[in-house]
Amino acid sequence: MPTSQDMTTELDPGLLDALQHQVAVFARRAEQTRLGGTGQLRNSMDRAAYLLLNRLDQEGPMGVKALAAGMGIDSSTVTRQVAPLVDSGLVKRASHPEDGRAVVLQLSPRGLERLEEVRSSRRTLMAEVTDGWTEEEREAFCSLLTRFNTALSARQSGHQPGTAASPQGG
């Protein structure tokens, strides 16, 4: 089995340097702009809140452990990140439908409304940034970025390349 060093010597070092540089620039630009949308909603929701609300919207109510596992982060981190969302009424705690002793987190109606506002603003930003791109170019970029994020997530969690990992983590 080839080592990591063997793989990099087989590939074009100039291309790998250009790729790592562009990823670093992307990370800096993403952090600077927070890819937070446009207008009044620009930067109105931090990345952690957006990812948590989005996951609850997509997957429904769940406990802290399940939410943490799905996002590839520690339960204590989720607990810390969820607290202000509960305080602001975007997330609510409820009894588990099958085990009343357990607590699940769920998106509140206010949280869903807020998430939709932020999504709309971020869609506008994505449309502006990719203005002049064809639909096929947007799809290819999204596909490759998803593949890249999945590979990074798999590497972080110790999975071998090609195994399933969530690209939606945070």
GROMACS .gro file of N, CA, C and O in nm, residues 36-153:
model
  472
   36GLY      N    1  -2.172   3.493   0.468
   36GLY     CA    2  -2.292   3.520   0.545
   36GLY      C    3  -2.408   3.581   0.472
   36GLY      O    4  -2.501   3.628   0.535
   37GLY      N    5  -2.405   3.586   0.343
   37GLY     CA    6  -2.519   3.640   0.271
   37GLY      C    7  -2.496   3.784   0.231
   37GLY      O    8  -2.385   3.833   0.225
   38THR      N    9  -2.607   3.851   0.204
   38THR     CA   10  -2.602   3.988   0.153
   38THR      C   11  -2.696   4.077   0.233
   38THR      O   12  -2.779   4.030   0.309
   39GLY      N   13  -2.682   4.206   0.214
   39GLY     CA   14  -2.773   4.302   0.275
   39GLY      C   15  -2.770   4.300   0.426
   39GLY      O   16  -2.667   4.275   0.487
   40GLN      N   17  -2.886   4.324   0.485
   40GLN     CA   18  -2.896   4.331   0.631
   40GLN      C   19  -2.864   4.198   0.699
   40GLN      O   20  -2.825   4.195   0.814
   41LEU      N   21  -2.882   4.088   0.626
   41LEU     CA   22  -2.858   3.957   0.687
   41LEU      C   23  -2.712   3.913   0.676
   41LEU      O   24  -2.676   3.806   0.724
   42ARG      N   25  -2.629   3.994   0.613
   42ARG     CA   26  -2.488   3.959   0.598
   42ARG      C   27  -2.426   3.936   0.736
   42ARG      O   28  -2.436   4.021   0.824
   43ASN      N   29  -2.365   3.821   0.752
   43ASN     CA   30  -2.298   3.784   0.877
   43ASN      C   31  -2.390   3.785   0.998
   43ASN      O   32  -2.345   3.805   1.110
   44SER      N   33  -2.519   3.762   0.977
   44SER     CA   34  -2.613   3.769   1.088
   44SER      C   35  -2.627   3.638   1.165
   44SER      O   36  -2.693   3.635   1.267
   45MET      N   37  -2.564   3.533   1.115
   45MET     CA   38  -2.568   3.405   1.186
   45MET      C   39  -2.431   3.339   1.170
   45MET      O   40  -2.382   3.324   1.058
   46ASP      N   41  -2.373   3.301   1.283
   46ASP     CA   42  -2.240   3.239   1.273
   46ASP      C   43  -2.250   3.098   1.217
   46ASP      O   44  -2.357   3.038   1.210
   47ARG      N   45  -2.135   3.047   1.175
   47ARG     CA   46  -2.127   2.917   1.109
   47ARG      C   47  -2.182   2.806   1.196
   47ARG      O   48  -2.259   2.721   1.150
   48ALA      N   49  -2.146   2.805   1.325
   48ALA     CA   50  -2.191   2.699   1.414
   48ALA      C   51  -2.344   2.697   1.425
   48ALA      O   52  -2.406   2.590   1.415
   49ALA      N   53  -2.403   2.812   1.444
   49ALA     CA   54  -2.549   2.821   1.455
   49ALA      C   55  -2.615   2.775   1.325
   49ALA      O   56  -2.712   2.698   1.328
   50TYR      N   57  -2.563   2.821   1.213
   50TYR     CA   58  -2.620   2.783   1.083
   50TYR      C   59  -2.615   2.631   1.064
   50TYR      O   60  -2.715   2.570   1.025
   51LEU      N   61  -2.501   2.571   1.092
   51LEU     CA   62  -2.487   2.426   1.073
   51LEU      C   63  -2.579   2.348   1.167
   51LEU      O   64  -2.640   2.248   1.126
   52LEU      N   65  -2.591   2.392   1.292
   52LEU     CA   66  -2.680   2.324   1.387
   52LEU      C   67  -2.826   2.335   1.345
   52LEU      O   68  -2.900   2.237   1.342
   53LEU      N   69  -2.869   2.457   1.312
   53LEU     CA   70  -3.008   2.477   1.271
   53LEU      C   71  -3.039   2.401   1.143
   53LEU      O   72  -3.146   2.340   1.129
   54ASN      N   73  -2.945   2.403   1.051
   54ASN     CA   74  -2.964   2.334   0.924
   54ASN      C   75  -2.980   2.183   0.946
   54ASN      O   76  -3.068   2.120   0.887
   55ARG      N   77  -2.896   2.126   1.031
   55ARG     CA   78  -2.905   1.982   1.057
   55ARG      C   79  -3.037   1.946   1.125
   55ARG      O   80  -3.100   1.848   1.089
   56LEU      N   81  -3.079   2.026   1.222
   56LEU     CA   82  -3.208   2.000   1.287
   56LEU      C   83  -3.323   2.011   1.188
   56LEU      O   84  -3.420   1.935   1.196
   57ASP      N   85  -3.313   2.104   1.095
   57ASP     CA   86  -3.417   2.119   0.993
   57ASP      C   87  -3.418   1.998   0.900
   57ASP      O   88  -3.524   1.946   0.867
   58GLN      N   89  -3.302   1.953   0.859
   58GLN     CA   90  -3.294   1.841   0.763
   58GLN      C   91  -3.326   1.706   0.825
   58GLN      O   92  -3.386   1.621   0.761
   59GLU      N   93  -3.285   1.687   0.952
   59GLU     CA   94  -3.297   1.554   1.012
   59GLU      C   95  -3.400   1.545   1.123
   59GLU      O   96  -3.427   1.437   1.172
   60GLY      N   97  -3.456   1.657   1.164
   60GLY     CA   98  -3.558   1.655   1.266
   60GLY      C   99  -3.501   1.653   1.407
   60GLY      O  100  -3.379   1.657   1.426
   61PRO      N  101  -3.589   1.648   1.507
   61PRO     CA  102  -3.546   1.652   1.646
   61PRO      C  103  -3.449   1.539   1.678
   61PRO      O  104  -3.464   1.426   1.628
   62MET      N  105  -3.349   1.570   1.761
   62MET     CA  106  -3.253   1.469   1.803
   62MET      C  107  -3.184   1.513   1.931
   62MET      O  108  -3.185   1.631   1.965
   63GLY      N  109  -3.124   1.417   1.996
   63GLY     CA  110  -3.051   1.445   2.119
   63GLY      C  111  -2.915   1.506   2.088
   63GLY      O  112  -2.867   1.504   1.974
   64VAL      N  113  -2.853   1.557   2.193
   64VAL     CA  114  -2.722   1.621   2.180
   64VAL      C  115  -2.619   1.524   2.124
   64VAL      O  116  -2.541   1.557   2.035
   65LYS      N  117  -2.618   1.400   2.175
   65LYS     CA  118  -2.519   1.302   2.129
   65LYS      C  119  -2.534   1.272   1.981
   65LYS      O  120  -2.435   1.266   1.908
   66ALA      N  121  -2.657   1.254   1.935
   66ALA     CA  122  -2.680   1.226   1.794
   66ALA      C  123  -2.642   1.345   1.707
   66ALA      O  124  -2.582   1.329   1.600
   67LEU      N  125  -2.674   1.464   1.754
   67LEU     CA  126  -2.640   1.586   1.681
   67LEU      C  127  -2.488   1.600   1.672
   67LEU      O  128  -2.433   1.627   1.565
   68ALA      N  129  -2.419   1.577   1.783
   68ALA     CA  130  -2.272   1.586   1.785
   68ALA      C  131  -2.211   1.482   1.692
   68ALA      O  132  -2.120   1.514   1.613
   69ALA      N  133  -2.259   1.359   1.699
   69ALA     CA  134  -2.205   1.253   1.614
   69ALA      C  135  -2.225   1.285   1.466
   69ALA      O  136  -2.134   1.267   1.385
   70GLY      N  137  -2.342   1.333   1.432
   70GLY     CA  138  -2.372   1.366   1.293
   70GLY      C  139  -2.288   1.480   1.239
   70GLY      O  140  -2.262   1.489   1.119
   71MET      N  141  -2.244   1.567   1.328
   71MET     CA  142  -2.164   1.682   1.286
   71MET      C  143  -2.014   1.658   1.304
   71MET      O  144  -1.933   1.741   1.266
   72GLY      N  145  -1.980   1.545   1.366
   72GLY     CA  146  -1.839   1.512   1.386
   72GLY      C  147  -1.771   1.601   1.489
   72GLY      O  148  -1.653   1.632   1.476
   73ILE      N  149  -1.848   1.645   1.590
   73ILE     CA  150  -1.791   1.728   1.696
   73ILE      C  151  -1.829   1.669   1.832
   73ILE      O  152  -1.911   1.578   1.841
   74ASP      N  153  -1.770   1.720   1.936
   74ASP     CA  154  -1.790   1.672   2.072
   74ASP      C  155  -1.926   1.717   2.126
   74ASP      O  156  -1.972   1.826   2.096
   75SER      N  157  -1.987   1.632   2.210
   75SER     CA  158  -2.117   1.666   2.271
   75SER      C  159  -2.111   1.794   2.352
   75SER      O  160  -2.206   1.873   2.353
   76SER      N  161  -1.999   1.816   2.423
   76SER     CA  162  -1.988   1.938   2.503
   76SER      C  163  -1.987   2.063   2.414
   76SER      O  164  -2.039   2.167   2.451
   77THR      N  165  -1.929   2.049   2.295
   77THR     CA  166  -1.928   2.161   2.200
   77THR      C  167  -2.070   2.190   2.153
   77THR      O  168  -2.111   2.307   2.147
   78VAL      N  169  -2.146   2.085   2.121
   78VAL     CA  170  -2.285   2.105   2.079
   78VAL      C  171  -2.365   2.170   2.191
   78VAL      O  172  -2.440   2.264   2.168
   79THR      N  173  -2.348   2.121   2.312
   79THR     CA  174  -2.420   2.178   2.426
   79THR      C  175  -2.391   2.327   2.440
   79THR      O  176  -2.482   2.408   2.459
   80ARG      N  177  -2.264   2.363   2.427
   80ARG     CA  178  -2.223   2.503   2.438
   80ARG      C  179  -2.281   2.587   2.322
   80ARG      O  180  -2.325   2.700   2.342
   81GLN      N  181  -2.281   2.530   2.201
   81GLN     CA  182  -2.331   2.604   2.085
   81GLN      C  183  -2.483   2.615   2.082
   81GLN      O  184  -2.537   2.712   2.030
   82VAL      N  185  -2.551   2.517   2.138
   82VAL     CA  186  -2.697   2.516   2.138
   82VAL      C  187  -2.756   2.611   2.242
   82VAL      O  188  -2.863   2.669   2.220
   83ALA      N  189  -2.685   2.631   2.352
   83ALA     CA  190  -2.739   2.713   2.462
   83ALA      C  191  -2.789   2.849   2.415
   83ALA      O  192  -2.904   2.886   2.446
   84PRO      N  193  -2.712   2.928   2.340
   84PRO     CA  194  -2.765   3.058   2.297
   84PRO      C  195  -2.880   3.045   2.197
   84PRO      O  196  -2.966   3.133   2.190
   85LEU      N  197  -2.884   2.934   2.124
   85LEU     CA  198  -2.996   2.914   2.030
   85LEU      C  199  -3.125   2.884   2.105
   85LEU      O  200  -3.233   2.926   2.063
   86VAL      N  201  -3.113   2.814   2.216
   86VAL     CA  202  -3.229   2.788   2.302
   86VAL      C  203  -3.271   2.919   2.369
   86VAL      O  204  -3.390   2.955   2.369
   87ASP      N  205  -3.173   2.993   2.422
   87ASP     CA  206  -3.202   3.120   2.490
   87ASP      C  207  -3.272   3.219   2.397
   87ASP      O  208  -3.357   3.297   2.441
   88SER      N  209  -3.235   3.218   2.271
   88SER     CA  210  -3.294   3.313   2.175
   88SER      C  211  -3.422   3.260   2.111
   88SER      O  212  -3.483   3.329   2.029
   89GLY      N  213  -3.461   3.138   2.147
   89GLY     CA  214  -3.588   3.083   2.097
   89GLY      C  215  -3.580   3.020   1.959
   89GLY      O  216  -3.683   2.988   1.899
   90LEU      N  217  -3.459   2.999   1.907
   90LEU     CA  218  -3.445   2.938   1.774
   90LEU      C  219  -3.453   2.785   1.781
   90LEU      O  220  -3.493   2.720   1.685
   91VAL      N  221  -3.414   2.731   1.896
   91VAL     CA  222  -3.418   2.587   1.920
   91VAL      C  223  -3.494   2.567   2.050
   91VAL      O  224  -3.483   2.648   2.142
   92LYS      N  225  -3.572   2.460   2.056
   92LYS     CA  226  -3.638   2.429   2.182
   92LYS      C  227  -3.607   2.287   2.225
   92LYS      O  228  -3.579   2.201   2.141
   93ARG      N  229  -3.610   2.267   2.355
   93ARG     CA  230  -3.591   2.134   2.412
   93ARG      C  231  -3.728   2.073   2.430
   93ARG      O  232  -3.822   2.139   2.473
   94ALA      N  233  -3.738   1.944   2.398
   94ALA     CA  234  -3.865   1.874   2.413
   94ALA      C  235  -3.838   1.732   2.463
   94ALA      O  236  -3.726   1.681   2.450
   95SER      N  237  -3.940   1.670   2.517
   95SER     CA  238  -3.926   1.531   2.560
   95SER      C  239  -3.920   1.441   2.437
   95SER      O  240  -3.990   1.464   2.338
   96HIS      N  241  -3.836   1.339   2.448
   96HIS     CA  242  -3.825   1.242   2.339
   96HIS      C  243  -3.961   1.173   2.324
   96HIS      O  244  -4.022   1.135   2.422
   97PRO      N  245  -4.011   1.158   2.199
   97PRO     CA  246  -4.144   1.100   2.181
   97PRO      C  247  -4.157   0.957   2.231
   97PRO      O  248  -4.266   0.915   2.272
   98GLU      N  249  -4.047   0.880   2.232
   98GLU     CA  250  -4.054   0.740   2.276
   98GLU      C  251  -4.006   0.720   2.418
   98GLU      O  252  -4.039   0.621   2.481
   99ASP      N  253  -3.923   0.813   2.468
   99ASP     CA  254  -3.870   0.803   2.603
   99ASP      C  255  -3.880   0.940   2.666
   99ASP      O  256  -3.793   1.025   2.648
  100GLY      N  257  -3.987   0.962   2.740
  100GLY     CA  258  -4.015   1.093   2.797
  100GLY      C  259  -3.907   1.146   2.889
  100GLY      O  260  -3.902   1.264   2.918
  101ARG      N  261  -3.817   1.057   2.935
  101ARG     CA  262  -3.708   1.101   3.023
  101ARG      C  263  -3.597   1.169   2.944
  101ARG      O  264  -3.524   1.251   2.997
  102ALA      N  265  -3.585   1.133   2.817
  102ALA     CA  266  -3.478   1.190   2.733
  102ALA      C  267  -3.524   1.322   2.672
  102ALA      O  268  -3.644   1.344   2.650
  103VAL      N  269  -3.428   1.407   2.643
  103VAL     CA  270  -3.456   1.538   2.585
  103VAL      C  271  -3.402   1.542   2.443
  103VAL      O  272  -3.293   1.492   2.416
  104VAL      N  273  -3.481   1.598   2.354
  104VAL     CA  274  -3.434   1.619   2.217
  104VAL      C  275  -3.436   1.768   2.188
  104VAL      O  276  -3.510   1.845   2.249
  105LEU      N  277  -3.353   1.806   2.093
  105LEU     CA  278  -3.349   1.944   2.046
  105LEU      C  279  -3.426   1.950   1.916
  105LEU      O  280  -3.415   1.860   1.833
  106GLN      N  281  -3.504   2.055   1.900
  106GLN     CA  282  -3.576   2.071   1.774
  106GLN      C  283  -3.581   2.217   1.735
  106GLN      O  284  -3.575   2.306   1.819
  107LEU      N  285  -3.589   2.237   1.606
  107LEU     CA  286  -3.598   2.371   1.551
  107LEU      C  287  -3.735   2.429   1.587
  107LEU      O  288  -3.837   2.363   1.569
  108SER      N  289  -3.737   2.548   1.640
  108SER     CA  290  -3.864   2.613   1.671
  108SER      C  291  -3.918   2.678   1.544
  108SER      O  292  -3.842   2.698   1.447
  109PRO      N  293  -4.045   2.715   1.541
  109PRO     CA  294  -4.096   2.788   1.425
  109PRO      C  295  -4.016   2.916   1.398
  109PRO      O  296  -3.986   2.949   1.284
  110ARG      N  297  -3.979   2.985   1.504
  110ARG     CA  298  -3.896   3.106   1.490
  110ARG      C  299  -3.759   3.070   1.432
  110ARG      O  300  -3.704   3.143   1.349
  111GLY      N  301  -3.703   2.957   1.475
  111GLY     CA  302  -3.574   2.911   1.424
  111GLY      C  303  -3.581   2.879   1.276
  111GLY      O  304  -3.490   2.913   1.200
  112LEU      N  305  -3.690   2.814   1.235
  112LEU     CA  306  -3.707   2.781   1.094
  112LEU      C  307  -3.720   2.908   1.010
  112LEU      O  308  -3.660   2.919   0.903
  113GLU      N  309  -3.796   3.004   1.059
  113GLU     CA  310  -3.813   3.131   0.988
  113GLU      C  311  -3.678   3.202   0.973
  113GLU      O  312  -3.643   3.250   0.865
  114ARG      N  313  -3.603   3.206   1.080
  114ARG     CA  314  -3.471   3.271   1.078
  114ARG      C  315  -3.375   3.198   0.984
  114ARG      O  316  -3.301   3.260   0.908
  115LEU      N  317  -3.376   3.064   0.989
  115LEU     CA  318  -3.291   2.984   0.902
  115LEU      C  319  -3.326   3.010   0.756
  115LEU      O  320  -3.236   3.025   0.672
  116GLU      N  321  -3.453   3.019   0.724
  116GLU     CA  322  -3.495   3.044   0.585
  116GLU      C  323  -3.449   3.183   0.539
  116GLU      O  324  -3.409   3.200   0.424
  117GLU      N  325  -3.455   3.282   0.628
  117GLU     CA  326  -3.405   3.416   0.593
  117GLU      C  327  -3.256   3.411   0.559
  117GLU      O  328  -3.212   3.469   0.460
  118VAL      N  329  -3.180   3.342   0.643
  118VAL     CA  330  -3.036   3.333   0.622
  118VAL      C  331  -3.005   3.253   0.496
  118VAL      O  332  -2.919   3.290   0.417
  119ARG      N  333  -3.076   3.143   0.476
  119ARG     CA  334  -3.055   3.063   0.354
  119ARG      C  335  -3.080   3.147   0.229
  119ARG      O  336  -3.004   3.140   0.133
  120SER      N  337  -3.187   3.223   0.231
  120SER     CA  338  -3.220   3.306   0.115
  120SER      C  339  -3.110   3.408   0.088
  120SER      O  340  -3.068   3.428  -0.027
  121SER      N  341  -3.061   3.472   0.193
  121SER     CA  342  -2.953   3.568   0.179
  121SER      C  343  -2.826   3.502   0.126
  121SER      O  344  -2.756   3.557   0.041
  122ARG      N  345  -2.797   3.383   0.176
  122ARG     CA  346  -2.677   3.311   0.131
  122ARG      C  347  -2.692   3.260  -0.012
  122ARG      O  348  -2.594   3.256  -0.086
  123ARG      N  349  -2.814   3.223  -0.051
  123ARG     CA  350  -2.837   3.186  -0.192
  123ARG      C  351  -2.807   3.304  -0.283
  123ARG      O  352  -2.746   3.290  -0.389
  124THR      N  353  -2.851   3.424  -0.240
  124THR     CA  354  -2.824   3.545  -0.318
  124THR      C  355  -2.674   3.566  -0.331
  124THR      O  356  -2.624   3.597  -0.441
  125LEU      N  357  -2.600   3.550  -0.222
  125LEU     CA  358  -2.455   3.564  -0.227
  125LEU      C  359  -2.394   3.463  -0.323
  125LEU      O  360  -2.309   3.500  -0.405
  126MET      N  361  -2.436   3.338  -0.315
  126MET     CA  362  -2.381   3.235  -0.405
  126MET      C  363  -2.411   3.269  -0.551
  126MET      O  364  -2.327   3.251  -0.639
  127ALA      N  365  -2.531   3.321  -0.578
  127ALA     CA  366  -2.567   3.361  -0.714
  127ALA      C  367  -2.477   3.475  -0.761
  127ALA      O  368  -2.429   3.475  -0.876
  128GLU      N  369  -2.450   3.571  -0.673
  128GLU     CA  370  -2.365   3.684  -0.710
  128GLU      C  371  -2.221   3.641  -0.734
  128GLU      O  372  -2.157   3.683  -0.829
  129VAL      N  373  -2.169   3.556  -0.645
  129VAL     CA  374  -2.029   3.512  -0.656
  129VAL      C  375  -2.008   3.427  -0.781
  129VAL      O  376  -1.902   3.433  -0.842
  130THR      N  377  -2.110   3.351  -0.819
  130THR     CA  378  -2.096   3.263  -0.936
  130THR      C  379  -2.166   3.320  -1.059
  130THR      O  380  -2.191   3.248  -1.155
  131ASP      N  381  -2.192   3.450  -1.055
  131ASP     CA  382  -2.251   3.516  -1.172
  131ASP      C  383  -2.160   3.493  -1.292
  131ASP      O  384  -2.039   3.511  -1.283
  132GLY      N  385  -2.217   3.454  -1.402
  132GLY     CA  386  -2.137   3.427  -1.521
  132GLY      C  387  -2.098   3.281  -1.534
  132GLY      O  388  -2.042   3.241  -1.635
  133TRP      N  389  -2.121   3.202  -1.430
  133TRP     CA  390  -2.095   3.058  -1.438
  133TRP      C  391  -2.217   2.992  -1.502
  133TRP      O  392  -2.330   3.035  -1.483
  134THR      N  393  -2.193   2.883  -1.572
  134THR     CA  394  -2.305   2.805  -1.624
  134THR      C  395  -2.360   2.718  -1.511
  134THR      O  396  -2.293   2.698  -1.408
  135GLU      N  397  -2.479   2.667  -1.532
  135GLU     CA  398  -2.537   2.576  -1.433
  135GLU      C  399  -2.447   2.453  -1.415
  135GLU      O  400  -2.429   2.403  -1.304
  136GLU      N  401  -2.390   2.406  -1.525
  136GLU     CA  402  -2.301   2.290  -1.520
  136GLU      C  403  -2.175   2.320  -1.438
  136GLU      O  404  -2.127   2.235  -1.363
  137GLU      N  405  -2.123   2.442  -1.450
  137GLU     CA  406  -2.005   2.481  -1.370
  137GLU      C  407  -2.041   2.487  -1.221
  137GLU      O  408  -1.963   2.443  -1.136
  138ARG      N  409  -2.158   2.540  -1.190
  138ARG     CA  410  -2.201   2.544  -1.049
  138ARG      C  411  -2.215   2.402  -0.994
  138ARG      O  412  -2.174   2.373  -0.882
  139GLU      N  413  -2.278   2.315  -1.074
  139GLU     CA  414  -2.297   2.175  -1.031
  139GLU      C  415  -2.163   2.105  -1.013
  139GLU      O  416  -2.143   2.032  -0.915
  140ALA      N  417  -2.071   2.126  -1.105
  140ALA     CA  418  -1.939   2.062  -1.096
  140ALA      C  419  -1.864   2.112  -0.973
  140ALA      O  420  -1.804   2.033  -0.898
  141PHE      N  421  -1.867   2.243  -0.950
  141PHE     CA  422  -1.800   2.300  -0.833
  141PHE      C  423  -1.860   2.244  -0.704
  141PHE      O  424  -1.788   2.204  -0.613
  142CYS      N  425  -1.992   2.240  -0.697
  142CYS     CA  426  -2.059   2.188  -0.578
  142CYS      C  427  -2.023   2.040  -0.557
  142CYS      O  428  -1.994   1.998  -0.445
  143SER      N  429  -2.022   1.964  -0.663
  143SER     CA  430  -1.988   1.823  -0.654
  143SER      C  431  -1.845   1.803  -0.606
  143SER      O  432  -1.818   1.722  -0.517
  144LEU      N  433  -1.752   1.878  -0.663
  144LEU     CA  434  -1.611   1.865  -0.623
  144LEU      C  435  -1.589   1.916  -0.481
  144LEU      O  436  -1.513   1.856  -0.403
  145LEU      N  437  -1.655   2.025  -0.444
  145LEU     CA  438  -1.640   2.078  -0.308
  145LEU      C  439  -1.699   1.979  -0.206
  145LEU      O  440  -1.640   1.956  -0.100
  146THR      N  441  -1.811   1.917  -0.239
  146THR     CA  442  -1.870   1.815  -0.152
  146THR      C  443  -1.775   1.697  -0.138
  146THR      O  444  -1.751   1.647  -0.027
  147ARG      N  445  -1.717   1.654  -0.249
  147ARG     CA  446  -1.621   1.543  -0.247
  147ARG      C  447  -1.499   1.580  -0.162
  147ARG      O  448  -1.451   1.498  -0.083
  148PHE      N  449  -1.450   1.701  -0.175
  148PHE     CA  450  -1.335   1.748  -0.098
  148PHE      C  451  -1.369   1.750   0.051
  148PHE      O  452  -1.293   1.701   0.134
  149ASN      N  453  -1.484   1.807   0.087
  149ASN     CA  454  -1.527   1.813   0.227
  149ASN      C  455  -1.546   1.673   0.285
  149ASN      O  456  -1.513   1.648   0.401
  150THR      N  457  -1.601   1.582   0.206
  150THR     CA  458  -1.620   1.444   0.251
  150THR      C  459  -1.486   1.378   0.280
  150THR      O  460  -1.470   1.310   0.381
  151ALA      N  461  -1.388   1.400   0.191
  151ALA     CA  462  -1.255   1.343   0.212
  151ALA      C  463  -1.189   1.402   0.336
  151ALA      O  464  -1.125   1.329   0.414
  152LEU      N  465  -1.203   1.533   0.357
  152LEU     CA  466  -1.147   1.595   0.478
  152LEU      C  467  -1.214   1.539   0.604
  152LEU      O  468  -1.147   1.510   0.703
  153SER      N  469  -1.345   1.523   0.598
  153SER     CA  470  -1.419   1.470   0.712
  153SER      C  471  -1.377   1.327   0.743
  153SER      O  472  -1.357   1.290   0.858
   0.00000   0.00000   0.00000
